[in-house]
Amino acid sequence: MFLINCPYCGPREESEFHPAGEAHLKRPANPEKLSDIEWADYLFMRQNTKGILLERWVHRHGCRRWFNVARDTRTNKVLHVYQMGDSPPTQLKHIKP
Amino acid sequence: MANLYLKQSGLAHLHLGARALADRNRTDPGVLMRELPTLEMINLRGDPQNSYFTAALKSVNGIILPIIPNTFNCVKDHTKILWLGPNEWLIINSLSTKPLFKRLCTSMKKLHSAVTEVGDGKTTIRLSGPNARQVLSKGCSLDLHSEEFLPGHCAQTILGRSDIVVSRMPDAANINIFDITVARSYAAYTWAWLEDAAQEFESQVIFF
Amino acid sequence: MYLCGLLEPVPCGLSDTMLSKSMQKYSIYALLRNALNFHENWHRAWRSPAPKPEYDVIIVGGGGHGLATAYYLAKEHGITNIAVLEKGWIGGGNTGRNTTIIRSNYLWDESAAMYEKSLQLFEGLSQELNFNIMFSQRGVMNLAHSLSDMRELKRRVNAIRLNGIDSEILTTIQIKELLPIINTSPQSRYPILGASLQKRAGIARHDAVAWGYARGADSHGVDIIQNCEVTGMLRKGGCITGVETTKGIIQAPKIGIVAAGHTSVLAAMAGIRLPLNSYPLQAMVSEPIKPIHPCVVMSNAVHVYVSQSDKGEMVLGAGIDGYHSYTQRGSFHVVEGQLGALCELFPIFSRLRLVRQWGGIVDISPDASPILSKTPIKGFYINGGWGTGGFKATPGSGWSFAHTIARDEPHELNAPFTLDRFVSGALIDEHGAAAVAH
């Protein structure tokens, strides 16, 4: 139970949102050329970070917009929110999980 | 547009008119509850930076879009335009003699936009009175403090278990007036929830 | 017969030098004998030794699965120079946080074999460990609320029976006879059309399973080292050589990771990525009441499962919280939704008070089946991905993982649960096997 600062609506209770897993996954440019290992990597392998995780959320019961969140999975504290298409915050990279 | 003759509120089965009659002699109710049925509601999408889009809207009854998140604008007393998202609004028109939908569609022709009539799928419950805020706070995680959630503010959020759009109406005597727009299929649930939550404050049903 | 097992073992805070081989047998005679000494001479159930610099095998994770692995390594394979490293206290992770359900009613042959082996081991476990794990085969019922639920249930029952495992279909009337407090009204929000029942399934005292295995492993000479967190993996070439811990470096040619929600964190220390996601799963218990709920009830459609503990508490579980987290707590609205569903099924529970609520971190794999496997690093083994249903597999998991470590090759039971099935595509899809949304 925590607050998420929706980039459009402002801070709201987590129950208004829905999580959608790791952000910034790159869909392979040429899927037909992927080896089985590369394909499995794209489909199944996730960071599962214990520390600062970049992930996607959707404000399902609010403005229904998707956006990115940097959240610490050790505390559930939301450290940063940013819009779809924006690059991850650089200052957070220096914080070691 | 649905035939007006057939139009019926999602709460028609509660016979709120009869309830209001029974409640008419209540003194000092903490909460007043009423339905604002069969309002015209239009979901509008478009780019507010596009001056053609905003100009076309202005040509229909002088509609001006609210750009500040979680706020709404009023055109005269009968039309409300609520901010739903950075490119999405809900227009609620209570003047049934002057529907907006067709005029909006015409003005939006050739513009990158979407105009969708959604009124038949929703209804609005108006909650007012000195304890209205406390009632809402029982099932809504928003900060509804009268200094935080001001007249002219609105929000899409959750009340109990259902999605709502709540807006605080301008009020002269500083009595809280909240309009709660809810999906027709959840309207009976929301009404029952509100009635239950309002019980301790002595609620009164009013009808027009 | 196992009265003495009811005495909770004293977890060791101080180091003691008692010889492990002299495990004190629990029996009615031992109870009488100790009564004469005012119960002051009971031995500690396991030692608390300082770690040695080197072992033959290190098991990382002192939950049920890890302790069972150490126990079977010693008992079945004669390997006794083992350390079990636990960052907190034994059984303090998911072993002490689950809802204690044991069953083997799985759809696919691979899972059925694994969970059935576990159930069979559970059936003799109190005797084998000389420790009362309070195993109660009171039956597990899976409810069907719609015609499609009913069709799915029949398919499962048929598949389960083809694997020689007991399973039967109950009508609504039979359900009501067995469980009078359930709401079978056709007008209810979740009408009950039928259920499957595995009579041999049931529950056990989860802590006792960990304690029993700990005592058993300790009696074979296994060192159980608590408050010892692994902070790094030592590798030489393609081989594992040891671990860095908060109690110093400990070396071993073979290391097994059995760490539930932290499996991928530990694997990452050795440079291995796993297809696991860690989520909170919440559970709770009510105040204790008189016996009214004689079996375990699960509903896959409304995501709730409930049983009554021997203490009388209703033990309740729900679906996972949908976001990654290592916090061992979850969100209120998940619990709220679950309890709403519970009160629809059992209106009588609406007046129960909730006493405790907690969360555990479950590691969910893409096909909801475990990974019990060798890895590309020699001597490095993974036992994880049990997700929301690991407790029931404790004995079978430890038994087959011990085989994998001892022989450096999987037993046929766990051979299908490899890491490379996610590359080959030979998935074992058990997403429908539990009443947990994930």
XYZ file of C-alpha atoms in Angstrom:
743
model
C 0.000 0.000 0.000
C 1.694 3.153 -1.182
C 1.123 6.338 -3.139
C 2.028 6.728 -6.782
C 2.458 10.154 -8.254
C 0.621 9.834 -11.573
C 2.390 12.163 -14.049
C -1.045 13.395 -15.163
C -3.312 13.291 -12.086
C -0.848 13.702 -9.217
C -0.470 11.488 -6.144
C -3.081 8.774 -5.789
C -3.480 5.574 -3.811
C -1.884 2.475 -5.337
C -5.257 0.700 -5.604
C -6.180 3.065 -8.470
C -3.267 1.714 -10.515
C -2.308 -1.560 -12.086
C 1.288 -2.756 -12.395
C 2.539 -4.046 -15.722
C 6.074 -5.260 -15.097
C 9.499 -4.214 -16.199
C 9.817 -1.103 -18.392
C 12.043 -0.444 -21.391
C 11.882 -3.991 -22.787
C 12.944 -3.866 -26.417
C 10.900 -5.900 -28.867
C 13.378 -7.659 -31.155
C 13.786 -5.920 -34.529
C 13.998 -9.199 -36.439
C 12.180 -11.832 -34.432
C 12.530 -14.444 -37.170
C 16.314 -14.194 -36.951
C 16.497 -14.792 -33.187
C 18.020 -17.960 -31.815
C 15.964 -19.964 -29.313
C 18.120 -18.641 -26.484
C 17.617 -15.024 -27.550
C 13.884 -15.598 -27.932
C 13.633 -17.163 -24.454
C 15.605 -14.227 -23.114
C 13.166 -11.729 -24.597
C 10.070 -13.672 -23.537
C 10.959 -14.870 -20.062
C 14.025 -13.241 -18.548
C 13.339 -10.233 -16.351
C 15.488 -8.198 -13.991
C 13.487 -9.051 -10.855
C 15.597 -6.368 -9.187
C 15.936 -6.185 -5.433
C 16.483 -2.449 -5.348
C 15.431 0.224 -7.799
C 13.240 -1.259 -10.502
C 12.055 0.622 -13.580
C 8.557 -0.556 -14.338
C 5.329 0.326 -16.098
C 2.055 1.174 -14.382
C -1.315 2.194 -15.743
C -3.699 4.528 -13.915
C -6.532 2.115 -14.510
C -9.177 3.700 -12.295
C -8.056 7.255 -13.069
C -6.869 8.820 -16.303
C -6.108 5.377 -17.853
C -2.667 6.539 -19.019
C 0.435 4.372 -18.985
C 3.669 5.675 -17.538
C 6.970 4.554 -16.037
C 7.905 4.354 -12.391
C 11.236 3.960 -10.595
C 10.403 2.103 -7.391
C 12.548 0.533 -4.701
C 11.342 -3.069 -4.367
C 12.860 -3.300 -0.882
C 10.580 -0.589 0.494
C 7.942 -0.049 -2.244
C 8.898 3.615 -2.204
C 8.207 5.329 -5.521
C 11.296 7.428 -6.310
C 10.405 8.845 -9.683
C 7.675 8.800 -12.313
C 8.117 9.646 -15.969
C 6.087 9.482 -19.133
C 6.100 6.719 -21.701
C 8.881 7.271 -24.201
C 11.033 9.281 -21.780
C 14.397 7.868 -20.828
C 14.979 6.579 -17.319
C 16.244 9.069 -14.744
C 20.029 9.124 -14.799
C 20.541 10.183 -11.213
C 18.987 6.955 -9.934
C 21.501 4.759 -11.726
C 24.154 5.731 -9.219
C 22.161 4.372 -6.314
C 23.358 0.816 -5.956
C 20.561 -1.644 -5.316
C -29.424 9.175 -29.870
C -31.849 7.077 -27.889
C -35.489 8.000 -28.027
C -36.130 10.292 -25.074
C -39.485 8.711 -24.509
C -37.793 5.404 -23.702
C -35.002 6.861 -21.626
C -34.929 5.606 -18.082
C -32.460 6.162 -15.302
C -30.299 3.352 -13.966
C -31.879 3.999 -10.574
C -35.479 4.037 -11.777
C -36.227 0.819 -9.906
C -35.486 2.568 -6.580
C -38.491 4.900 -7.066
C -36.618 7.840 -5.632
C -39.641 10.085 -6.149
C -41.633 8.094 -3.621
C -38.630 8.011 -1.286
C -38.361 11.797 -1.481
C -41.998 12.120 -0.617
C -41.560 9.929 2.430
C -38.464 11.899 3.478
C -39.926 15.350 2.903
C -40.495 16.202 6.556
C -37.015 15.274 7.784
C -35.419 18.047 9.783
C -31.705 18.806 9.810
C -30.476 16.098 7.500
C -26.678 15.778 7.424
C -26.670 14.585 3.866
C -28.974 15.233 0.936
C -29.018 12.635 -1.831
C -30.532 12.974 -5.244
C -30.081 11.586 -8.688
C -29.491 13.770 -11.725
C -30.812 11.282 -14.272
C -30.539 11.095 -18.051
C -28.012 13.884 -18.551
C -26.303 14.127 -21.896
C -22.667 13.061 -21.492
C -20.011 13.185 -24.157
C -16.502 11.856 -24.044
C -14.243 14.113 -26.049
C -10.696 13.445 -27.160
C -8.345 15.711 -29.054
C -5.194 17.773 -28.863
C -5.662 20.904 -26.708
C -2.563 22.459 -28.357
C -4.331 22.394 -31.726
C -5.957 25.806 -32.160
C -8.409 24.508 -34.780
C -9.647 21.992 -32.229
C -10.119 24.580 -29.479
C -11.668 27.088 -31.853
C -14.138 24.500 -33.143
C -15.152 23.736 -29.571
C -15.631 27.395 -28.760
C -18.034 27.666 -31.670
C -20.309 25.135 -29.916
C -21.914 26.982 -27.019
C -18.594 28.614 -26.143
C -16.966 25.483 -24.711
C -13.527 26.097 -23.217
C -11.505 23.055 -22.208
C -10.002 22.877 -18.723
C -6.249 22.324 -19.134
C -5.358 22.114 -15.435
C -5.593 18.467 -14.331
C -8.468 17.483 -12.043
C -10.546 20.609 -12.724
C -13.688 21.411 -14.679
C -15.152 24.416 -16.471
C -18.775 25.427 -16.612
C -20.568 27.003 -19.525
C -23.443 28.950 -18.050
C -25.211 26.744 -15.536
C -25.973 23.756 -17.663
C -22.775 22.462 -19.244
C -19.753 21.086 -17.402
C -16.485 20.115 -19.070
C -14.387 17.857 -16.841
C -10.690 17.100 -17.299
C -10.177 13.316 -17.528
C -6.677 13.214 -18.957
C -4.213 15.284 -20.975
C -6.293 14.769 -24.132
C -9.624 13.576 -22.785
C -12.648 15.359 -21.318
C -16.165 14.575 -20.187
C -18.857 17.023 -21.184
C -22.033 16.887 -19.112
C -24.981 18.832 -20.436
C -28.072 19.151 -18.301
C -30.084 21.097 -20.829
C -32.047 18.320 -22.506
C -33.717 20.728 -24.909
C -30.360 21.680 -26.420
C -28.336 18.495 -26.997
C -24.699 19.048 -27.880
C -23.689 15.799 -29.481
C -24.699 16.469 -33.088
C -23.347 19.994 -33.024
C -20.046 18.771 -31.589
C -19.779 16.072 -34.238
C -20.358 18.606 -36.971
C -17.796 21.023 -35.596
C -15.190 18.265 -35.202
C -15.456 17.097 -38.788
C -12.034 16.873 -40.460
C -10.294 17.295 -37.073
C -8.245 14.591 -35.378
C -10.618 13.986 -32.486
C -13.186 11.629 -31.048
C -16.676 12.516 -29.874
C -18.537 9.706 -28.140
C -21.923 9.849 -26.544
C -21.700 8.028 -23.205
C -24.663 9.401 -21.217
C -26.868 6.329 -21.591
C -24.203 4.255 -19.843
C -23.889 6.487 -16.790
C -25.826 8.348 -14.208
C -25.029 11.068 -11.693
C -25.730 11.144 -7.987
C -25.583 14.485 -6.204
C -24.505 14.432 -2.582
C -24.746 17.624 -0.528
C -25.103 18.856 2.989
C -22.778 19.429 5.938
C -21.700 15.777 6.181
C -21.410 14.967 2.465
C -17.610 15.062 2.605
C -17.431 12.622 5.516
C -19.688 10.196 3.680
C -17.480 10.216 0.596
C -14.312 9.924 2.643
C -15.456 6.574 3.979
C -14.854 4.926 0.625
C -12.574 7.205 -1.336
C -8.826 7.600 -0.877
C -8.728 11.177 -2.237
C -7.982 14.040 0.120
C -11.429 15.634 0.129
C -10.631 18.288 2.717
C -12.517 21.446 1.815
C -9.234 23.374 1.440
C -7.771 20.660 -0.837
C -10.633 19.534 -3.016
C -12.107 22.890 -3.979
C -15.208 23.846 -5.904
C -14.218 23.356 -9.541
C -12.094 20.312 -8.782
C -12.874 16.874 -10.152
C -11.202 13.456 -10.149
C -11.579 9.996 -11.547
C -11.169 7.649 -8.630
C -12.714 4.745 -6.730
C -15.636 4.938 -4.318
C -16.180 1.676 -2.454
C -15.537 -0.840 -5.184
C -16.611 1.129 -8.239
C -15.020 3.699 -10.515
C -16.464 7.199 -10.277
C -15.888 10.709 -11.516
C -16.385 13.037 -8.567
C -16.615 16.810 -8.898
C -17.195 19.485 -6.298
C -19.737 22.021 -7.454
C -19.497 25.743 -6.736
C -21.579 26.466 -3.676
C -22.520 29.892 -2.356
C -23.296 28.973 1.241
C -20.200 26.770 1.539
C -22.276 23.614 1.730
C -20.418 20.839 0.006
C -22.030 19.666 -3.209
C -20.469 16.632 -4.829
C -21.570 15.169 -8.128
C -20.687 11.528 -8.544
C -20.868 10.149 -12.055
C -20.896 6.385 -12.128
C -21.485 3.650 -14.677
C -25.165 2.734 -14.976
C -24.436 -0.881 -14.037
C -22.790 0.221 -10.777
C -25.312 2.950 -10.007
C -27.515 0.847 -7.732
C -24.463 -0.392 -5.848
C -23.086 3.125 -5.455
C -26.438 4.476 -4.295
C -26.783 1.669 -1.748
C -23.205 2.221 -0.592
C -23.779 5.960 -0.159
C -27.045 5.434 1.650
C -25.357 3.034 4.036
C -22.426 5.378 4.588
C -24.782 8.332 5.168
C -26.978 6.526 7.670
C -25.261 7.915 10.754
C -25.744 11.497 9.519
C -29.498 11.310 8.801
C -29.816 11.398 5.058
C -32.701 12.751 3.072
C -33.600 11.818 -0.487
C -34.728 14.685 -2.655
C -36.235 14.503 -6.105
C -35.992 17.439 -8.493
C 1.949 -41.472 19.845
C 3.820 -38.283 19.064
C 2.807 -36.212 21.980
C 6.318 -35.029 22.514
C 6.440 -33.460 19.130
C 3.899 -31.000 20.401
C 6.580 -29.522 22.571
C 8.059 -26.852 20.421
C 11.802 -27.284 20.119
C 13.887 -24.552 21.605
C 15.643 -22.722 18.790
C 19.276 -22.439 19.683
C 20.536 -18.974 20.410
C 23.754 -20.065 22.078
C 26.329 -22.357 20.623
C 26.311 -25.711 22.231
C 28.644 -28.555 21.760
C 26.244 -31.389 22.179
C 27.110 -34.232 19.847
C 24.656 -34.335 17.032
C 24.664 -38.097 16.652
C 22.946 -38.567 19.967
C 19.524 -37.355 18.888
C 17.094 -37.791 21.691
C 14.189 -39.905 20.551
C 10.745 -38.546 21.301
C 8.382 -41.183 22.686
C 5.869 -41.747 25.443
C 8.682 -43.267 27.543
C 10.918 -40.262 26.982
C 8.037 -38.049 28.038
C 7.532 -40.038 31.253
C 11.250 -40.158 31.975
C 11.600 -36.419 31.514
C 8.538 -35.787 33.610
C 10.517 -37.156 36.541
C 13.103 -34.420 35.920
C 10.486 -31.715 35.576
C 11.247 -31.572 31.830
C 14.532 -29.832 32.456
C 16.743 -32.276 30.592
C 15.294 -32.151 27.089
C 18.058 -31.674 24.559
C 18.005 -28.908 22.040
C 16.429 -30.146 18.810
C 19.420 -29.047 16.765
C 22.823 -27.517 17.425
C 23.903 -24.024 16.521
C 27.476 -24.504 15.332
C 29.916 -21.955 13.986
C 30.537 -22.477 10.275
C 33.552 -24.553 9.262
C 35.763 -23.128 6.506
C 34.803 -25.882 4.099
C 31.973 -28.320 3.405
C 31.111 -30.905 0.758
C 27.790 -29.222 0.057
C 26.323 -25.851 1.018
C 22.579 -25.345 0.915
C 21.616 -21.664 0.804
C 18.222 -21.253 2.425
C 17.033 -22.801 5.691
C 13.377 -23.195 4.869
C 11.578 -26.510 4.547
C 12.959 -27.249 1.076
C 16.561 -26.486 2.019
C 16.436 -28.467 5.253
C 14.744 -31.387 3.472
C 17.473 -31.298 0.823
C 20.157 -31.507 3.523
C 18.260 -34.267 5.329
C 17.890 -36.449 2.219
C 21.475 -35.761 1.118
C 22.575 -37.233 4.432
C 20.029 -39.996 4.692
C 19.772 -41.202 1.080
C 23.192 -40.335 -0.274
C 25.476 -40.515 2.732
C 26.731 -36.934 2.338
C 26.826 -35.452 5.823
C 29.443 -32.709 5.616
C 26.787 -30.124 4.773
C 26.036 -26.588 5.861
C 22.572 -25.067 5.602
C 22.973 -21.279 5.569
C 19.979 -19.227 6.606
C 20.015 -15.426 6.633
C 17.318 -15.200 9.304
C 15.991 -18.077 11.363
C 15.010 -21.456 9.990
C 11.499 -21.652 8.619
C 11.103 -17.884 9.001
C 10.524 -17.204 5.317
C 7.816 -18.735 3.186
C 7.874 -21.960 5.238
C 6.372 -20.053 8.144
C 4.163 -17.856 5.974
C 2.182 -20.265 3.807
C -1.317 -21.633 4.358
C -0.046 -25.213 4.937
C -2.075 -26.906 2.200
C -0.795 -30.240 0.902
C -2.272 -31.873 -2.217
C -1.196 -33.569 -5.423
C -4.133 -32.820 -7.729
C -2.076 -31.378 -10.569
C -2.941 -31.517 -14.248
C 0.260 -32.547 -15.992
C 2.072 -35.864 -15.542
C 5.353 -34.204 -14.548
C 3.761 -32.183 -11.743
C 1.521 -35.038 -10.634
C 4.566 -37.276 -10.163
C 6.452 -34.637 -8.188
C 3.591 -33.610 -5.900
C 2.423 -37.189 -5.412
C 5.926 -38.200 -4.315
C 5.755 -35.363 -1.813
C 2.349 -36.394 -0.544
C 3.551 -39.981 -0.092
C 6.586 -38.779 1.841
C 4.311 -36.591 3.979
C 2.194 -39.649 4.794
C 5.110 -41.254 6.622
C 6.985 -38.157 7.683
C 6.001 -37.920 11.353
C 7.209 -41.489 11.890
C 10.321 -41.038 9.788
C 11.411 -37.818 11.499
C 10.163 -38.877 14.946
C 8.526 -35.473 15.033
C 4.833 -34.717 14.920
C 4.260 -32.566 11.869
C 0.513 -32.664 12.590
C -0.259 -33.938 9.104
C -4.013 -34.143 8.696
C -5.478 -35.700 5.551
C -8.760 -33.890 5.816
C -9.296 -33.453 2.074
C -8.945 -30.514 -0.278
C -11.967 -29.298 -2.181
C -11.770 -27.175 -5.323
C -15.019 -25.364 -6.083
C -16.593 -24.794 -9.493
C -18.802 -21.731 -9.907
C -19.724 -21.914 -13.578
C -20.271 -24.447 -16.333
C -16.818 -23.807 -17.721
C -15.331 -24.248 -14.223
C -17.193 -27.550 -14.051
C -15.838 -28.728 -17.405
C -12.307 -27.753 -16.402
C -12.738 -29.513 -13.089
C -13.859 -32.764 -14.773
C -10.921 -32.614 -17.124
C -8.580 -32.225 -14.172
C -10.184 -34.997 -12.158
C -9.845 -37.359 -15.126
C -6.225 -36.385 -15.699
C -5.436 -36.809 -11.998
C -7.061 -40.244 -11.839
C -5.169 -41.369 -14.948
C -2.032 -40.701 -12.923
C -3.297 -43.017 -10.188
C -4.020 -40.184 -7.765
C -7.300 -40.050 -5.878
C -9.754 -37.399 -6.963
C -13.492 -37.298 -7.175
C -16.320 -34.977 -8.101
C -18.826 -33.806 -5.528
C -22.298 -32.507 -6.237
C -23.584 -29.393 -4.546
C -25.586 -31.522 -2.097
C -22.515 -33.563 -1.171
C -20.567 -30.348 -0.627
C -23.254 -29.005 1.669
C -23.299 -32.279 3.638
C -19.567 -32.138 4.181
C -19.464 -28.409 4.825
C -22.790 -27.108 6.154
C -21.568 -23.534 6.557
C -20.917 -22.992 2.844
C -23.415 -20.890 0.903
C -24.771 -23.115 -1.868
C -27.746 -20.942 -2.705
C -28.217 -20.642 -6.472
C -28.827 -16.933 -5.843
C -25.413 -16.394 -4.328
C -22.877 -14.253 -6.096
C -20.630 -17.268 -6.681
C -23.066 -20.170 -7.064
C -21.488 -23.554 -6.365
C -22.133 -26.098 -9.099
C -19.790 -28.770 -7.824
C -16.295 -29.440 -6.575
C -13.416 -31.818 -6.886
C -12.147 -33.505 -3.752
C -8.827 -35.121 -3.047
C -9.380 -36.994 0.212
C -5.697 -37.785 0.811
C -4.835 -34.108 0.636
C -4.844 -31.909 3.711
C -2.689 -29.716 5.872
C 0.353 -29.991 8.160
C 1.932 -27.744 10.734
C 4.350 -25.782 8.542
C 6.835 -24.868 11.293
C 6.931 -28.473 12.433
C 7.939 -29.600 8.948
C 10.942 -27.258 9.053
C 11.772 -28.204 12.651
C 11.425 -31.917 11.963
C 13.748 -31.774 8.968
C 16.160 -29.535 10.881
C 16.319 -31.996 13.752
C 16.653 -34.925 11.336
C 19.411 -33.257 9.319
C 21.228 -32.165 12.464
C 21.173 -35.707 13.798
C 23.069 -36.774 10.675
C 25.711 -34.128 11.358
C 24.453 -31.340 9.108
C 25.438 -27.867 10.352
C 22.468 -25.495 10.429
C 23.843 -21.963 10.523
C 21.324 -19.219 11.161
C 21.797 -15.448 10.889
C 24.263 -16.103 8.087
C 23.425 -14.204 4.920
C 25.127 -15.074 1.655
C 26.516 -11.925 0.053
C 28.500 -13.328 -2.858
C 29.369 -16.439 -4.854
C 32.926 -17.604 -5.444
C 33.700 -19.051 -8.853
C 36.782 -20.432 -10.480
C 36.460 -20.872 -14.199
C 33.215 -22.683 -14.827
C 32.988 -24.099 -11.319
C 31.524 -22.841 -8.096
C 33.940 -22.887 -5.177
C 32.176 -21.273 -2.245
C 30.178 -18.392 -0.827
C 30.889 -15.128 0.885
C 28.691 -14.671 3.912
C 28.182 -12.320 6.804
C 30.098 -14.957 8.814
C 33.012 -15.095 6.386
C 33.974 -17.167 3.368
C 32.791 -20.766 3.315
C 34.042 -23.089 0.621
C 32.302 -26.024 -1.041
C 32.443 -27.670 -4.458
C 28.662 -27.947 -4.586
C 26.112 -25.272 -3.745
C 22.343 -25.538 -3.908
C 20.171 -22.423 -3.907
C 16.819 -22.996 -2.192
C 15.760 -19.461 -1.395
C 12.194 -18.931 -2.709
C 11.674 -15.213 -3.430
C 15.410 -14.514 -3.323
C 16.432 -17.286 -5.723
C 17.100 -14.941 -8.613
C 19.023 -12.522 -6.370
C 21.379 -15.319 -5.300
C 21.668 -16.763 -8.807
C 22.595 -13.306 -10.087
C 25.575 -13.315 -7.684
C 26.898 -16.254 -9.699
C 26.059 -14.534 -12.974
C 23.012 -16.603 -13.800
C 19.735 -15.058 -14.901
C 16.535 -16.844 -14.047
C 13.055 -16.408 -15.513
C 11.603 -15.666 -12.079
C 9.536 -12.782 -10.779
C 9.157 -12.119 -7.057
C 5.801 -10.911 -5.787
C 4.199 -10.587 -2.361
C 1.570 -13.190 -1.500
C -0.552 -12.428 1.527
C -2.170 -14.737 4.020
C -3.976 -14.243 7.302
C -5.649 -15.975 10.206
C -8.803 -15.208 12.138
C -9.396 -15.514 15.836
C -9.672 -19.171 16.920
C -13.157 -20.664 16.966
C -14.655 -24.108 17.535
C -14.236 -26.659 14.731
C -16.656 -25.784 11.935
C -14.617 -26.285 8.800
C -13.569 -29.903 8.341
C -11.577 -29.705 5.105
C -9.643 -27.282 2.917
C -11.693 -25.249 0.440
C -10.184 -23.552 -2.569
C -11.861 -21.502 -5.230
C -9.859 -20.874 -8.369
C -12.445 -18.491 -9.752
C -12.711 -16.116 -6.812
C -9.163 -16.642 -5.523
C -9.591 -17.652 -1.969
C -8.564 -20.683 0.030
C -9.430 -21.480 3.588
C -8.873 -24.161 6.183
C -9.119 -24.342 9.944
C -5.967 -24.924 11.923
C -5.869 -27.293 14.874
C -5.753 -24.205 17.048
C -9.113 -23.175 15.583
C -8.017 -20.214 13.512
C -9.345 -19.881 9.987
C -6.281 -19.810 7.750
C -6.914 -17.696 4.658
C -4.944 -17.079 1.506
C -5.403 -14.923 -1.543
C -3.896 -13.999 -4.878
C -0.552 -12.316 -5.255
C -0.064 -8.578 -5.330
C 0.753 -7.795 -8.939
C 3.931 -5.777 -8.462
C 7.504 -6.912 -7.841
C 8.456 -6.569 -4.227
C 10.703 -7.998 -1.545
C 8.905 -6.287 1.319
C 7.001 -9.289 2.778
C 3.864 -7.194 2.917
C 1.122 -6.441 0.449
C -1.679 -4.049 -0.303
C -4.886 -3.713 1.646
C -7.188 -3.785 -1.370
C -6.005 -7.300 -2.279
C -6.979 -8.566 1.167
C -10.227 -6.624 1.020
C -11.243 -8.237 -2.273
C -10.362 -11.673 -1.003
C -12.292 -11.343 2.239
C -15.270 -10.026 0.289
C -15.217 -13.216 -1.781
C -14.778 -15.322 1.341
C -17.837 -13.827 3.010
C -19.892 -14.544 -0.122
C -18.893 -18.212 0.112
C -19.153 -18.418 3.911
C -21.546 -15.723 5.175
C -20.926 -16.909 8.742
C -17.332 -15.652 8.540
C -18.433 -12.044 8.191
C -18.431 -11.736 11.991
C -14.985 -13.260 12.470
C -12.192 -11.007 13.590
C -8.902 -11.100 11.780
C -5.967 -11.621 14.099
C -2.858 -11.613 11.947
C -2.012 -10.806 8.347
C 1.355 -11.069 6.630
C 3.092 -11.461 3.300
C 5.741 -13.733 1.851
C 7.768 -13.263 -1.314
C 7.000 -15.892 -3.928
C 9.118 -16.532 -7.016
C 6.813 -17.133 -9.956
C 8.123 -18.803 -13.088
C 6.582 -18.254 -16.525
C 4.798 -21.634 -16.527
C 4.012 -21.669 -12.781
C 6.175 -24.769 -12.375
C 9.415 -24.985 -10.410
C 12.982 -24.985 -11.629
C 14.878 -27.876 -10.034
C 17.926 -27.993 -12.109
C 21.623 -27.993 -12.765
C 23.002 -24.779 -14.196
C 25.741 -23.879 -16.687
C 28.074 -23.488 -13.669
C 29.485 -26.779 -12.447
C 28.430 -27.553 -8.885
C 25.777 -24.828 -8.822
C 22.203 -26.030 -8.492
C 18.892 -24.189 -8.407
C 15.715 -25.196 -6.609
C 13.221 -22.358 -7.000
C 10.252 -21.066 -8.882
C 7.810 -22.880 -6.605
C 5.790 -19.704 -6.645
C 2.650 -19.825 -4.569
C 2.582 -23.577 -3.930
C 5.916 -24.733 -2.587
C 4.986 -25.949 0.889
C 3.165 -29.060 -0.320
C 6.253 -30.057 -2.315
C 8.729 -29.770 0.556
C 9.625 -33.472 0.923
C 9.626 -34.340 -2.796
C 11.550 -31.212 -3.663
C 14.239 -31.937 -1.073
C 14.323 -35.619 -1.989
C 14.844 -35.081 -5.719
C 17.114 -32.055 -5.286
C 19.349 -34.112 -2.980
C 19.601 -36.694 -5.762
C 20.461 -33.965 -8.277
C 23.238 -32.586 -6.086
C 24.639 -35.946 -4.990
C 24.750 -37.524 -8.461
C 25.202 -34.306 -10.432
C 22.243 -35.356 -12.553
C 18.516 -34.926 -12.039
C 16.307 -37.721 -10.811
C 13.613 -38.649 -13.320
C 11.124 -36.900 -11.028
C 12.728 -33.495 -11.494
C 14.299 -34.050 -14.937
C 11.442 -32.167 -16.677
C 11.873 -29.136 -14.389
C 15.042 -27.893 -16.037
C 16.171 -24.364 -16.601
C 16.456 -24.892 -20.342
C 12.794 -25.794 -20.818
C 12.255 -22.070 -21.357
C 14.533 -22.314 -24.377
C 13.302 -25.679 -25.658
C 9.662 -24.752 -25.129
C 8.851 -27.898 -23.102
C 6.881 -25.879 -20.560
C 4.753 -27.448 -17.829
C 1.852 -25.048 -17.678
C 0.283 -25.255 -14.238
C -1.251 -21.783 -14.093
C -4.630 -23.340 -13.415
C -3.452 -25.581 -10.601
C -3.825 -23.188 -7.710
C -6.456 -20.890 -6.322
C -3.968 -18.080 -6.589
C -4.136 -15.401 -9.215
C -0.753 -14.984 -10.834
